[in-house]
Short mmCIF file of C-alpha atoms in Angstrom, two decimals:
data_model
loop_
_atom_site.label_atom_id
_atom_site.label_comp_id
_atom_site.label_asym_id
_atom_site.label_seq_id
_atom_site.Cartn_x
_atom_site.Cartn_y
_atom_site.Cartn_z
CA MET C 26 68.53 51.73 75.20
CA THR C 27 65.70 53.13 77.40
CA THR C 28 66.00 56.93 78.40
CA VAL C 29 64.99 57.98 81.86
CA ASP C 30 64.70 61.25 83.58
CA MET C 31 64.97 61.46 87.25
CA TRP C 32 64.10 64.85 88.95
CA PHE C 33 65.77 65.54 92.18
CA ASP C 34 66.22 67.92 94.96
CA PRO C 35 69.92 67.78 96.15
CA LYS C 36 68.85 67.92 99.81
CA CYS C 37 66.17 65.02 99.60
CA PRO C 38 67.67 61.79 101.07
CA TRP C 39 64.99 59.75 99.37
CA ALA C 40 65.98 61.16 95.88
CA TRP C 41 69.52 60.46 96.65
CA ILE C 42 68.85 56.81 97.40
CA ALA C 43 66.75 56.70 94.21
CA SER C 44 69.43 58.17 92.21
CA ARG C 45 72.10 55.86 93.39
CA TRP C 46 69.53 52.84 92.68
CA LEU C 47 69.13 54.09 88.90
CA LEU C 48 73.02 54.29 88.63
CA GLU C 49 73.04 50.54 89.71
CA VAL C 50 70.15 49.76 87.07
CA GLU C 51 72.24 51.38 84.34
CA ARG C 52 74.83 48.66 85.10
CA VAL C 53 72.47 45.74 84.73
CA ARG C 54 69.66 46.99 82.35
CA GLU C 55 69.73 48.93 78.92
CA VAL C 56 69.04 52.12 80.66
CA GLU C 57 70.44 55.63 80.43
CA VAL C 58 69.54 58.12 83.18
CA ARG C 59 69.40 61.84 82.98
CA PHE C 60 69.35 63.59 86.27
CA ARG C 61 67.24 66.92 86.32
CA VAL C 62 66.71 69.35 88.96
CA MET C 63 63.39 70.31 90.81
CA SER C 64 62.81 72.17 94.12
CA LEU C 65 61.06 70.95 97.17
CA ALA C 66 61.46 74.58 98.60
CA VAL C 67 59.42 75.92 95.61
CA LEU C 68 57.04 73.03 95.88
CA ASN C 69 56.14 74.04 99.55
CA GLU C 70 56.37 77.75 99.39
CA GLY C 71 53.46 79.36 101.14
CA ARG C 72 52.24 76.00 102.35
CA GLU C 73 50.57 76.25 105.91
CA GLY C 74 50.82 73.61 108.57
CA LEU C 75 54.64 72.56 107.99
CA GLU C 76 56.34 71.11 110.88
CA GLU C 77 59.11 73.52 112.17
CA TRP C 78 62.02 71.16 111.44
CA TYR C 79 60.74 70.62 107.75
CA VAL C 80 60.50 74.50 107.36
CA GLU C 81 64.10 74.91 108.44
CA TRP C 82 65.13 71.97 106.07
CA LEU C 83 63.47 73.72 103.13
CA ALA C 84 65.12 77.02 103.93
CA GLN C 85 68.40 75.01 103.39
CA ALA C 86 67.28 73.52 100.16
CA TRP C 87 66.92 76.80 98.00
CA GLY C 88 70.68 77.42 97.41
CA LEU C 89 71.41 73.74 96.46
CA ALA C 90 68.49 73.62 93.91
CA ARG C 91 69.49 77.12 92.51
CA VAL C 92 73.20 76.09 92.11
CA ALA C 93 72.39 72.67 90.47
CA LEU C 94 69.78 74.29 88.10
CA ALA C 95 72.26 76.89 86.98
CA VAL C 96 74.63 74.08 85.98
CA GLU C 97 72.02 72.05 84.23
CA ARG C 98 70.89 75.12 82.28
CA LYS C 99 74.43 76.01 81.20
CA HIS C 100 76.12 72.57 80.72
CA GLY C 101 73.54 70.04 80.51
CA ALA C 102 72.87 66.56 81.83
CA ALA C 103 76.48 65.12 82.15
CA ALA C 104 77.62 68.04 84.36
CA THR C 105 74.50 67.95 86.37
CA ARG C 106 75.10 64.11 86.96
CA ASP C 107 78.69 64.91 88.15
CA LEU C 108 77.69 67.92 90.26
CA TYR C 109 74.73 65.89 92.01
CA THR C 110 77.16 63.13 93.03
CA ALA C 111 79.59 65.57 94.40
CA LEU C 112 76.78 67.54 96.32
CA GLY C 113 75.10 64.44 97.44
CA THR C 114 78.21 62.81 98.84
CA ARG C 115 78.91 65.63 100.99
CA ILE C 116 75.28 66.02 102.17
CA HIS C 117 74.10 62.57 102.51
CA HIS C 118 77.48 60.86 103.52
CA ASP C 119 79.55 63.57 105.19
CA ARG C 120 76.65 65.54 106.71
CA THR C 121 78.17 68.75 105.34
CA PRO C 122 75.82 71.57 105.99
CA PRO C 123 74.65 73.48 102.71
CA GLY C 124 76.50 76.81 102.22
CA ARG C 125 78.99 78.39 99.91
CA ASP C 126 81.92 76.20 101.08
CA LEU C 127 79.86 72.94 100.04
CA TYR C 128 78.96 74.66 96.76
CA LEU C 129 82.42 75.51 95.76
CA ALA C 130 83.95 72.10 96.87
CA ALA C 131 81.24 70.26 94.97
CA LEU C 132 81.64 72.65 91.93
CA ALA C 133 85.39 71.94 92.07
CA GLU C 134 85.06 68.24 92.13
CA ALA C 135 82.78 68.15 89.30
CA GLY C 136 85.22 70.60 87.24
CA LEU C 137 82.75 73.36 87.28
CA PRO C 138 83.40 77.12 87.60
CA ALA C 139 83.21 78.51 91.01
CA GLU C 140 80.85 81.38 89.83
CA PHE C 141 78.00 78.80 89.91
CA ALA C 142 77.93 79.02 93.68
CA ASP C 143 76.69 82.75 93.28
CA ALA C 144 73.34 81.48 91.97
CA ALA C 145 72.60 80.19 95.57
CA ASP C 146 71.87 83.60 96.79
CA THR C 147 69.66 85.03 93.90
CA ALA C 148 65.99 84.46 92.95
CA GLU C 149 67.01 84.82 89.29
CA LEU C 150 66.24 81.27 88.45
CA ASP C 151 63.21 80.55 90.78
CA GLY C 152 60.92 80.88 87.79
CA GLU C 153 62.75 78.33 86.09
CA LEU C 154 62.67 76.19 89.12
CA GLU C 155 58.89 76.51 89.05
CA ALA C 156 58.91 75.28 85.55
CA ALA C 157 61.01 72.46 86.26
CA ASN C 158 58.75 71.31 88.99
CA ARG C 159 55.82 71.50 86.53
CA ALA C 160 57.69 69.35 84.04
CA ALA C 161 58.60 66.78 86.60
CA LEU C 162 55.37 66.59 88.42
CA GLY C 163 52.70 67.30 85.65
CA PRO C 164 52.39 63.84 84.52
CA VAL C 165 52.77 62.38 88.06
CA GLY C 166 50.82 64.72 90.42
CA GLU C 167 51.74 68.17 91.85
CA ASP C 168 50.86 66.78 95.37
CA LEU C 169 53.82 64.68 95.11
CA GLY C 170 57.65 65.45 95.00
CA THR C 171 60.88 63.90 94.60
CA PRO C 172 62.23 61.45 93.19
CA ALA C 173 59.94 61.84 90.13
CA ILE C 174 60.85 59.59 87.32
CA HIS C 175 59.84 59.61 83.64
CA VAL C 176 60.61 56.53 81.56
CA TYR C 177 60.29 57.07 77.77
CA GLY C 178 59.09 54.50 75.52
CA PRO C 179 60.18 53.72 71.90
CA ASP C 180 56.81 54.98 70.59
CA GLY C 181 57.10 58.15 72.52
CA THR C 182 54.98 57.34 75.47
CA VAL C 183 55.81 58.30 78.99
CA ASN C 184 55.67 56.17 82.14
CA ALA C 185 55.75 58.74 84.85
CA PHE C 186 55.54 58.26 88.56
CA PHE C 187 56.93 59.10 92.14
CA GLY C 188 59.33 56.93 93.92
CA PRO C 189 60.46 54.44 94.47
CA VAL C 190 61.04 55.16 98.37
CA VAL C 191 63.35 52.58 99.23
CA SER C 192 66.17 52.08 102.07
CA PRO C 193 68.84 50.90 101.72
CA ILE C 194 70.02 51.42 98.03
CA PRO C 195 69.50 48.20 96.00
CA ARG C 196 72.56 46.86 94.33
CA GLY C 197 73.50 44.86 91.38
CA GLU C 198 70.68 42.61 90.10
CA ASP C 199 68.62 43.55 93.17
CA ALA C 200 68.50 46.97 91.54
CA GLY C 201 67.52 45.49 88.26
CA ARG C 202 64.69 43.44 89.82
CA LEU C 203 63.33 46.48 91.40
CA TRP C 204 63.45 48.29 88.24
CA ASP C 205 61.57 45.51 86.47
CA GLY C 206 58.97 45.53 89.17
CA VAL C 207 58.42 49.15 89.00
CA LEU C 208 58.01 49.19 85.22
CA LEU C 209 55.62 46.27 85.66
CA VAL C 210 53.16 47.96 88.13
CA THR C 211 53.47 51.44 86.78
CA GLY C 212 52.82 50.30 83.25
CA VAL C 213 49.22 49.15 84.23
CA ASP C 214 46.69 51.63 82.99
CA GLY C 215 44.91 52.91 86.05
CA PHE C 216 47.47 51.95 88.61
CA PHE C 217 47.90 54.87 91.14
CA GLU C 218 49.38 53.74 94.49
CA LEU C 219 51.16 50.84 96.35
CA LYS C 220 52.48 51.85 99.66
CA ARG C 221 53.36 50.63 103.34
CA SER C 222 54.63 52.69 106.32
CA ARG C 223 58.24 53.20 106.67
CA THR C 224 60.14 51.35 109.36
CA ARG C 225 63.54 52.60 108.87
CA PRO C 226 65.33 56.10 108.13
CA PRO C 227 66.99 56.86 104.71
CA ILE C 228 70.23 54.71 104.42
CA THR C 229 72.23 56.78 102.21
CA ARG C 230 75.35 54.68 101.55
#
């Protein structure tokens, strides 16, 4: 069984697609995925030249990441997985705007105490969000973001990379083949980038 950590920002549609892809990979490969929280709002804090729409997008991302990290710190990977699914379904399928009502509904679905919603409005965990970003991006490159994926080898090595950025979500054996290919190219020493322009928006279902 291969252990995989994927760092996500709950508001990022590309991370959501990658997370659903990894759940498909679990079904067809010997892989166990742990979902871990990072923050694009923290990553871009103080950065100049951002487009106005993205500044507004990031402002909405703070509370989501804080609530998710509070759950991760208190209850661990299984609870984080459940909360991410509850949050992501509302955000990326139902287009529910971030806010206390969203947090409370997602927490209830995940069987978690409503008090975690309070974390959205405090900077108490922001230092830990910064540490989470460092853990996620340190082996990948801090000029990147989410999804950040770490694949742990049996010998203790870590294959870490950003992406994949893919749309729509690969399903079944298609998901497995993409996984095999991603591991193949990222496992090559000195491999850095393979990219083409996006021709479609994130298809999150």
